Coordinates of C-alpha atoms and ligand atoms in Angstrom, one line a residue:
X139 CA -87.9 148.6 49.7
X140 CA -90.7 149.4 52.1
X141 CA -89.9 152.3 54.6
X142 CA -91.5 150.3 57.9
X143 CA -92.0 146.9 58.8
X144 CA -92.8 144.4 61.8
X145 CA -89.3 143.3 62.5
X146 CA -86.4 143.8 60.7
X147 CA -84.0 141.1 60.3
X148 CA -80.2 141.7 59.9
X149 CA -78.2 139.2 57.6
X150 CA -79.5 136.5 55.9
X151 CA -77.0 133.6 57.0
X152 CA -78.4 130.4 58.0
X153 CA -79.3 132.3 61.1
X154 CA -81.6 135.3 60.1
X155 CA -83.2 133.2 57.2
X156 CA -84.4 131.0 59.7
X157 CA -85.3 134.0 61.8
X158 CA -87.5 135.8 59.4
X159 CA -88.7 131.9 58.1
X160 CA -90.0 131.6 61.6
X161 CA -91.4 134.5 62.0
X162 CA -93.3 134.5 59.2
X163 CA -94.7 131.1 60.3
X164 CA -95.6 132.6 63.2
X165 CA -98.3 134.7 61.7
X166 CA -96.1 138.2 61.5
X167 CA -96.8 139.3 58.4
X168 CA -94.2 142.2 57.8
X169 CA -90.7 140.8 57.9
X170 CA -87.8 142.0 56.4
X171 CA -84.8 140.5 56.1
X172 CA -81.8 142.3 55.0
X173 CA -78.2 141.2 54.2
X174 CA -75.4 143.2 52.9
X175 CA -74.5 140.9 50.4
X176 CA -75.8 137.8 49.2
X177 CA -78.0 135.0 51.2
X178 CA -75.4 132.7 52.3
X179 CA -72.7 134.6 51.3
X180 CA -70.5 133.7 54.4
X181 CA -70.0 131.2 57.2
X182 CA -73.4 129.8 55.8
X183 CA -71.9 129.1 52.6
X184 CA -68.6 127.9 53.9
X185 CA -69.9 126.0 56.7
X186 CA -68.8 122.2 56.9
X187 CA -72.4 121.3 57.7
X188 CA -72.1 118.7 60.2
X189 CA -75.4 118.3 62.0
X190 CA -74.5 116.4 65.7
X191 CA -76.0 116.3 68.8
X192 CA -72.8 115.2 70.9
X193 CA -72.0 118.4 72.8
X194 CA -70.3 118.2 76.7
X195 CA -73.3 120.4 77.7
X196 CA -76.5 120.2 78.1
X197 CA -78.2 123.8 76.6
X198 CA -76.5 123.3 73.6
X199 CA -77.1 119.8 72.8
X200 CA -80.9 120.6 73.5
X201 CA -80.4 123.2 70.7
X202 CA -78.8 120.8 68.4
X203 CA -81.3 118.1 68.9
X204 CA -84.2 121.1 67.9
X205 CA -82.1 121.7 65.0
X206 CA -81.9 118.1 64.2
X207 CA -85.5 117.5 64.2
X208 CA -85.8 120.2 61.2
X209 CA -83.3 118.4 58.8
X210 CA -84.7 115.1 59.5
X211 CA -87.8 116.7 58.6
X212 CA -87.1 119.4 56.1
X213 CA -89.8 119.1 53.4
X214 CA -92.5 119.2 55.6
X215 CA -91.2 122.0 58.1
X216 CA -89.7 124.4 55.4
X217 CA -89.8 122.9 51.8
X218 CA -87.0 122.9 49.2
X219 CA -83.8 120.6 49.6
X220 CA -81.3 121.0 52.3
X221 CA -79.0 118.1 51.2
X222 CA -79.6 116.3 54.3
X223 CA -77.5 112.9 54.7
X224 CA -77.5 110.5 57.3
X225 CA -74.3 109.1 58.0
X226 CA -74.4 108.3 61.2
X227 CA -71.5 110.5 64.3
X228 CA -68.6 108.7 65.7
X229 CA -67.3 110.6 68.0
X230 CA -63.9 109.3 69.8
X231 CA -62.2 110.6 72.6
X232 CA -58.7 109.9 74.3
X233 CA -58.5 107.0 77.4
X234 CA -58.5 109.5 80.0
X235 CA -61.8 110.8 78.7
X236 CA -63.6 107.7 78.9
X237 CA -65.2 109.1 82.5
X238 CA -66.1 112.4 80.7
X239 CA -67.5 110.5 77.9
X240 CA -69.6 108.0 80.0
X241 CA -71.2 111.0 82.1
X242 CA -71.7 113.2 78.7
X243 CA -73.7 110.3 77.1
X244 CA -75.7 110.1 80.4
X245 CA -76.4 113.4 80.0
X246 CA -77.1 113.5 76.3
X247 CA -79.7 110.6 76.8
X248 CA -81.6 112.6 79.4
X249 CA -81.5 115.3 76.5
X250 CA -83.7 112.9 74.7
X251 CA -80.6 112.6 72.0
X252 CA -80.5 108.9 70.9
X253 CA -76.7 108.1 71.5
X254 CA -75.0 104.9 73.1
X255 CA -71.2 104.1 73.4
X256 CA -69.1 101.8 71.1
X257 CA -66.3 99.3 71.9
X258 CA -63.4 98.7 69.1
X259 CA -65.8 96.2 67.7
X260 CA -69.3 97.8 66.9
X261 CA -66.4 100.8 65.7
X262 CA -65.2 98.2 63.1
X263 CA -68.6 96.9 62.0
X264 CA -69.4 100.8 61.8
X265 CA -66.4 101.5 59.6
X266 CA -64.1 98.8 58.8
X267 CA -61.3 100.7 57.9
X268 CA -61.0 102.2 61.1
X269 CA -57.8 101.7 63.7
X270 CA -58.9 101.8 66.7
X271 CA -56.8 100.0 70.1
X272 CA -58.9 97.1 72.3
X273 CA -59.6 99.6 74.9
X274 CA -61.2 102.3 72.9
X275 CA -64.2 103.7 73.5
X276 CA -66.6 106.5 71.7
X277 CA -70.1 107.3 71.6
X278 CA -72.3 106.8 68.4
X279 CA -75.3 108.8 67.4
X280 CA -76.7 107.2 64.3
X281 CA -79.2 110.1 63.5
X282 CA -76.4 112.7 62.6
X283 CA -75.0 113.7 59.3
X284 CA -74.4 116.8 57.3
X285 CA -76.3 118.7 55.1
X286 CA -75.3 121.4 52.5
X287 CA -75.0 124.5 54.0
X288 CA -75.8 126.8 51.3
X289 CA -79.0 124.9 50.1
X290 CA -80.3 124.6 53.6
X291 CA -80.2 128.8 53.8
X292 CA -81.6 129.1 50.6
X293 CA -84.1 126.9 50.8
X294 CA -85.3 128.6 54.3
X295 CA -84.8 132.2 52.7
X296 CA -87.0 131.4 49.8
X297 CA -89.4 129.8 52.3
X298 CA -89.6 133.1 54.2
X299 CA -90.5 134.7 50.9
X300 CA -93.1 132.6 50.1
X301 CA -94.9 133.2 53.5
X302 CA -94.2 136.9 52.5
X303 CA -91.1 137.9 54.3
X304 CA -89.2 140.7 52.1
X305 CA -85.8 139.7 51.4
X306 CA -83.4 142.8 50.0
X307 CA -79.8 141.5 49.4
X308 CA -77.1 144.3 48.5
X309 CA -78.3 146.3 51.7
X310 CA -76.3 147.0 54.3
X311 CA -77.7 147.6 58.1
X312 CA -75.6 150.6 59.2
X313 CA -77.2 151.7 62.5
X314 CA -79.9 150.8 65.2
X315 CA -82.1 153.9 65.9
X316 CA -83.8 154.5 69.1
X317 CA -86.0 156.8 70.7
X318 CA -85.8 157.2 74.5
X319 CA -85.2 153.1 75.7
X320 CA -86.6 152.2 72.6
X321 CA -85.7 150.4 69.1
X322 CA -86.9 152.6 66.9
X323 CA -86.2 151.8 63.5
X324 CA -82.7 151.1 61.4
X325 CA -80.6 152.7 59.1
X326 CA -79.5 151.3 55.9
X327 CA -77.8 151.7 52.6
X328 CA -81.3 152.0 51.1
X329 CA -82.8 154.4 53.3
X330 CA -84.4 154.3 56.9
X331 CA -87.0 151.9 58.2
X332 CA -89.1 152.2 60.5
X333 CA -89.5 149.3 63.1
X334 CA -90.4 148.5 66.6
X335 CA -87.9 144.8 66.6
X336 CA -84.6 144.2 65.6
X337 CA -82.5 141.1 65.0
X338 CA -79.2 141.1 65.0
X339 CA -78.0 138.1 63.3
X340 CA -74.9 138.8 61.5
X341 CA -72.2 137.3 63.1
X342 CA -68.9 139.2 64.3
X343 CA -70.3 142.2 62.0
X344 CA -73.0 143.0 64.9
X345 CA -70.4 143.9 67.4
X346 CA -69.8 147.4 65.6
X347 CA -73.9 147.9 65.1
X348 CA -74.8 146.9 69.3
X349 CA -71.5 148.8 70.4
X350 CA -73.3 152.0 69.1
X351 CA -76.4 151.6 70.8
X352 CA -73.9 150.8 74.1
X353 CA -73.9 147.2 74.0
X354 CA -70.5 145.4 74.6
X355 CA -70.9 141.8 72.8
X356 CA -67.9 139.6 73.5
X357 CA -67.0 138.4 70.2
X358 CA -64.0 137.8 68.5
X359 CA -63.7 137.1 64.6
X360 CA -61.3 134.1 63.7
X361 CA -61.1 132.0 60.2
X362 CA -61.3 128.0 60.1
X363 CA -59.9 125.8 57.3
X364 CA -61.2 123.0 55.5
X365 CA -59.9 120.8 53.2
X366 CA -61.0 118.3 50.9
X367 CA -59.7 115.3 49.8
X368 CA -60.1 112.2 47.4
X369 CA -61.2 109.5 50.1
X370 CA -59.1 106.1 49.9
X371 CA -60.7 103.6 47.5
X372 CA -60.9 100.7 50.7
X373 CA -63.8 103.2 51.6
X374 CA -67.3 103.2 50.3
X375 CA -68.0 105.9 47.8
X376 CA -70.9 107.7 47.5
X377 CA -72.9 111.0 49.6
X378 CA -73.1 108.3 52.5
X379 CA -70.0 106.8 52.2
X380 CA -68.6 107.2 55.4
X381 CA -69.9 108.0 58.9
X382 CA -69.0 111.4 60.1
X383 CA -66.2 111.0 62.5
X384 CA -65.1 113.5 65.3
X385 CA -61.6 111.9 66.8
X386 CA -61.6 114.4 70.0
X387 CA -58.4 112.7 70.7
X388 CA -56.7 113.5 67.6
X389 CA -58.5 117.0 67.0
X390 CA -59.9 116.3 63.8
X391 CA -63.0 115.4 62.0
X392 CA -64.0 114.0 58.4
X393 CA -67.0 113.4 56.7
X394 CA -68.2 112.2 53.0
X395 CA -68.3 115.3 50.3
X396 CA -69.8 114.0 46.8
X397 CA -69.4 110.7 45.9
X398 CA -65.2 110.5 46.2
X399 CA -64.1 112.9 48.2
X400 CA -63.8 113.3 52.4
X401 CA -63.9 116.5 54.1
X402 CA -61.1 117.2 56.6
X403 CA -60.8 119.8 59.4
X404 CA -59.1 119.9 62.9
X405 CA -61.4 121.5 65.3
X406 CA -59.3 123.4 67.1
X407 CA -57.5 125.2 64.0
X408 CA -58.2 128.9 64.0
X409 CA -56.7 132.0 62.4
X410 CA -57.6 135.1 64.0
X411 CA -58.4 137.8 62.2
X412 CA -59.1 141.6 61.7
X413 CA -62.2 142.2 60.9
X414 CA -65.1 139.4 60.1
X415 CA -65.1 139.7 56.4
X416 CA -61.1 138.8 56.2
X417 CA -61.4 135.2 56.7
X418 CA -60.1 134.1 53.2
X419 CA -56.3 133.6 54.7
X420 CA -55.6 131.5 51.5
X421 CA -54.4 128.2 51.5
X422 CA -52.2 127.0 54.2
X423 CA -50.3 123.8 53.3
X424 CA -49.2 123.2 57.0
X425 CA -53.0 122.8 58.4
X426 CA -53.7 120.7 55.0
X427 CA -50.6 118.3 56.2
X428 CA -52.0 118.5 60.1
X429 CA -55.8 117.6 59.0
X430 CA -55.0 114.5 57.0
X431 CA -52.3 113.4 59.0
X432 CA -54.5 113.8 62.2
X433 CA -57.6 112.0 60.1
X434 CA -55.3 109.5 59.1
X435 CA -54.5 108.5 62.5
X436 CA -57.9 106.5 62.3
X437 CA -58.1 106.2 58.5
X438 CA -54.6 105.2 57.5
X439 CA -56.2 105.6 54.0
X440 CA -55.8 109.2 53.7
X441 CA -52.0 109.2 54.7
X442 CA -50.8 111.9 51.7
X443 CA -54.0 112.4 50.2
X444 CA -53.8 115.5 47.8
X445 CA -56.0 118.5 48.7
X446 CA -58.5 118.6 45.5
X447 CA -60.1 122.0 47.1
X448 CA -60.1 124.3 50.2
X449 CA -61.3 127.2 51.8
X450 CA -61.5 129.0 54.6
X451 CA -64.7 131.1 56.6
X452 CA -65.4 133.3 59.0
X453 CA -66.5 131.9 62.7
X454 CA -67.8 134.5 65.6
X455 CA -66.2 133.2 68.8
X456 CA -67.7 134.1 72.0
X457 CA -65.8 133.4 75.6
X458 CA -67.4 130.1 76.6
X459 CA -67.9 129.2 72.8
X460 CA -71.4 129.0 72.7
X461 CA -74.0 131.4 71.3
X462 CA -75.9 134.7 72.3
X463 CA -79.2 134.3 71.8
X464 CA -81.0 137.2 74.2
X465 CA -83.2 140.4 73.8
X466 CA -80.5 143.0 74.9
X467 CA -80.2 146.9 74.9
X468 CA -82.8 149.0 74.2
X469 CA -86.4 147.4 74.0
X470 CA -87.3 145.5 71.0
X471 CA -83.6 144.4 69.9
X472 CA -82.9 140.5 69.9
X473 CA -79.6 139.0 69.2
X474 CA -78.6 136.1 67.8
X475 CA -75.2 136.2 67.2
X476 CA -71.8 134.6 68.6
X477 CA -72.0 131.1 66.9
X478 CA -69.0 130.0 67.6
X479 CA -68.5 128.0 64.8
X480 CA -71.3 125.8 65.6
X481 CA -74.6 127.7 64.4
X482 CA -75.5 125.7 61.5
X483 CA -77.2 122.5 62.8
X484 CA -78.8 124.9 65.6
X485 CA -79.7 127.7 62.8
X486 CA -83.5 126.3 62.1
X487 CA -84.2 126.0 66.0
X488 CA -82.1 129.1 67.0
X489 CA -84.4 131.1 64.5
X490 CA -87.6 129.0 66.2
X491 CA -86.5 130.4 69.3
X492 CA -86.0 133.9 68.8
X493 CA -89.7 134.1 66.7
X494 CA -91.1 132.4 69.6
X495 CA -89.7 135.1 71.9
X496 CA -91.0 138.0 70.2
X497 CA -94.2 136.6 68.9
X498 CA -95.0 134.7 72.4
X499 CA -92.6 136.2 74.8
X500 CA -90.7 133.3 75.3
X501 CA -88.9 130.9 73.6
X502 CA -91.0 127.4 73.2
X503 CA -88.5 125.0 71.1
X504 CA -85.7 125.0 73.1
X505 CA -85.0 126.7 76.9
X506 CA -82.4 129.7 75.6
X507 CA -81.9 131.3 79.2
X508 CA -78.2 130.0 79.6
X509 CA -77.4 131.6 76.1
X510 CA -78.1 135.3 78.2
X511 CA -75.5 137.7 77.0
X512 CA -75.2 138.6 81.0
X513 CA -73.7 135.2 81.9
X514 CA -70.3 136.6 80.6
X515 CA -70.8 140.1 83.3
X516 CA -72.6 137.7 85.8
X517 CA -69.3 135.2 85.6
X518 CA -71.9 132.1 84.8
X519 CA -70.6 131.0 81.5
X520 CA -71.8 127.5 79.6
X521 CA -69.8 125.4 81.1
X522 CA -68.5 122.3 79.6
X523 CA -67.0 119.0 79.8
X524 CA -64.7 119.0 77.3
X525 CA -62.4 116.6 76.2
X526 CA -58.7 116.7 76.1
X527 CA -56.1 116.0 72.9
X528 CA -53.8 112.5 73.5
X529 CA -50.5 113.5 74.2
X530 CA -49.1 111.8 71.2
X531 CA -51.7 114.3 69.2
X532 CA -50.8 117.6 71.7
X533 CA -47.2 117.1 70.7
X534 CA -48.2 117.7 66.7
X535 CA -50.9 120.1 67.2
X536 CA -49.7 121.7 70.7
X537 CA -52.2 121.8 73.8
X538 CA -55.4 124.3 73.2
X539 CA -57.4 122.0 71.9
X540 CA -60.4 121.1 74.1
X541 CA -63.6 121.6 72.2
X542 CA -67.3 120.8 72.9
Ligands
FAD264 C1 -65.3 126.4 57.8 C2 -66.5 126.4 58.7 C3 -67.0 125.2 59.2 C4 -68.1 125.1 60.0 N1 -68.6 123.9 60.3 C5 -69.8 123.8 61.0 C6 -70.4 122.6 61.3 O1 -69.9 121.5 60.8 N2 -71.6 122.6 61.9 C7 -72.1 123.7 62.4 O2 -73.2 123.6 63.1 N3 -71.6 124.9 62.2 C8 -70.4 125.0 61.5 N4 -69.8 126.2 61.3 C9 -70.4 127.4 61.9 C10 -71.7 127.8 61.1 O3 -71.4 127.8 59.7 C11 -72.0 129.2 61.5 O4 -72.2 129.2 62.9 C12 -73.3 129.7 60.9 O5 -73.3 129.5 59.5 C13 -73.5 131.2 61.2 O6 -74.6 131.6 60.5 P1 -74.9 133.2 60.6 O7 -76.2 133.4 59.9 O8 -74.8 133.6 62.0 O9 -73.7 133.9 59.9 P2 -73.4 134.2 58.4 O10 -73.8 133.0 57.5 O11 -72.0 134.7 58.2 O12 -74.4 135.3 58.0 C14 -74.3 136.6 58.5 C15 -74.8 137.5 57.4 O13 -74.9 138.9 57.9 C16 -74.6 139.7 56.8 N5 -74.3 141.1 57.3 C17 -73.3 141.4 58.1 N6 -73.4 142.7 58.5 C18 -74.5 143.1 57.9 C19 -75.2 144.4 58.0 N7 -74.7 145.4 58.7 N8 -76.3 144.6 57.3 C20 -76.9 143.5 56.6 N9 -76.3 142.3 56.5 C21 -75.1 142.1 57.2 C22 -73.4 139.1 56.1 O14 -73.2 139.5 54.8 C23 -73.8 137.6 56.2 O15 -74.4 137.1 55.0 C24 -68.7 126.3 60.5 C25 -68.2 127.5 60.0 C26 -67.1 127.6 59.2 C27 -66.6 128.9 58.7

């Protein structure tokens, strides 16, 4: 392994791959990009891989629309396969969110995100085997999907090699050196290296690495849960099956895996847990029952499905739930951590962003100022309009369960 470099990138999730893949691009020739363990060993791997653009505020859908824009376009801007499908987003929300929904979609059209709301019957002509009452309303964005969470980080890893990034797997990052206000170079399982730029993207494992070069981050590890399940034969089979569906009003979401089976989740369902790499918290029959119950609710279908598979993966939770993308701390370090279970679609424009930062001093793809890790000191969090559970769903799954 060389013993300097340019920038040195920590993990290689979907985050730092696209990191060191942007860089690269950028014309810095001495990248390296080093993960303790495998690329796309973690969240990246486990990921459901829903790309959407319906957030309830603005910075992050503009970060989610960049990040759409790269799957929709993946051959030319990286190369390789990221198993993008376009299924279509249905996102539904309970009757007292209509408001919130109307003035979200406002907003999300302003973003430039191609979205309009649906009535029970464009929902029916969308998917006709879903229940939904006279007076229901949801927003539809048909250029979302999902994509395969693992391919799309290889496939931007091994695009950052071929521009020349160096990749090392198997080494771990295990301090930040400095000298005077200064990034000065890293230490590692492999040796020191010396380097003026450091990016920190490796999730809830960074908080340890910026605490010792006196920099709080405000991140908490949790696991999520997914489950999946053979999808009713009254649906369409196949990798495009079924729109993906985000019921806000029943906390859950589905969406096509392989030809026959249906991913399940409920977004609000989190374990937490002691340290990031603990997140497999084994199978959990009670969620299983919650998720298909809850998708059910729309998709009567599922009622009792059988789980065929499930797992669980880490997420890196932040206070307002939305990332930390900022330089921070001594001179040269970036961070780009603090996902919040949400970093996958934005992965390709979040590493865009922080390239563009050090390369041209700023970030060009996407404004990343509200993503400041001071906004949690300064007490000017993202703020969002998010949407409530129905009652009849708060009663099963209990109240916290507002998501954006
Ligand atoms: C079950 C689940 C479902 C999800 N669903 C969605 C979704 O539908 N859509 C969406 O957008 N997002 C989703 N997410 C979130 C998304 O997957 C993550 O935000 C994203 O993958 C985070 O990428 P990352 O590169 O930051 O982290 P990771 O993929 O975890 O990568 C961090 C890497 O850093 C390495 N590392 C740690 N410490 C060191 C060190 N000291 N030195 C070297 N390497 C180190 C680790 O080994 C790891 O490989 C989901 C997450 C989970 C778990």
């Amino acid at each position: 392994m060389r013993n300097s470099a340019d920038v040195v990138v920590v993990g290689a999730g979907i985050i730092g791959s696209s990191v060191a893949y942007n860089l690269a691009r950028l014309g810095v020739r001495d990248v390296l990009l080093l993960e303790r363990d495998g690329v796309a060993a973690h969240a990246s791997r486990l990921s459901a891989g829903l790309v959407r653009t319906h957030y309830s505020n603005a910075p992050e859908a503009r970060l989610a629309l960049a990040g759409t824009r790269w799957f929709e376009n993946w051959s030319e801007m990286v190369g390789g396969d990221c198993g993008f499908v376009r299924t279509g987003l249905i996102n539904l929300v309970t009757r007292s969110d209509h408001e919130k929904l109307r003035r979200n979609v406002a907003v999300l059209k302003e973003v430039g995100i191609d979205t309009h709301l649906v009535g029970p019957e464009e929902l029916v002509e969308l998917e006709p085997d879903i229940r939904v009452a006279e007076d229901e309303l949801a927003a539809y964005e048909p250029r979302s999907g999902y994509a395969d969470p693992a391919a799309t980080t290889h496939a931007m890893a091994d695009a950052a090699r071929r521009l020349g990034a160096e990749l090392r797997e198997g080494v771990e990052v295990t301090a930040i050196r400095t000298r005077g206000d200064r990034v000065a170079g890293v230490e590692t399982s492999a040796g020191p290296v010396e380097t003026s730029h450091v990016v920190l993207a490796n999730g809830a494992w960074s908080v340890p690495l910026a605490g010792a070069v006196g920099l709080e981050l405000p991140i908490r590890a949790l696991a999520i849960r997914l489950a999946f399940v053979p999808r009713p034969s009254t649906m369409r089979a196949g990798r495009a099956g079924h729109a993906v569906v985000l019921d806000r009003a029943h906390g859950a979401y589905t969406r096509p895996e392989e030809d026959d089976l249906s991913l399940v989740g409920l977004v609000a369902f989190r374990d937490p847990i002691a340290d990031p790499g603990a997140y497999d918290v084994g199978r959990d029959p009670g969620f299983e029952r919650q998720a298909i119950g809850q998708v059910a609710v729309r998709f009567p279908g599922f009622a009792g499905a059988s789980v065929a598979r499930a797992h669980s993966g880490p997420i890196d939770m932040t206070p307002d739930g939305c990332a930390i993308i900022d330089r921070a701390g001594p001179e040269g370090l970036l961070l780009a951590v603090g996902m919040s279970g949400s970093g996958f679609k934005k992965g390709p424009a979040i590493g865009a962003c922080v390239a563009e930062m050090i390369v041209e001093g700023g970030a060009r793809t996407s404004p990343v100022h509200a993503f400041r890790l001071g906004r949690f000191r300064d007490g000017d969090p993202i703020v969002s309009d998010a949407y409530a559970i129905a009652p009849e769903s708060a009663a099963v799954l209990g109240p916290d369960n507002m998501v954006h």
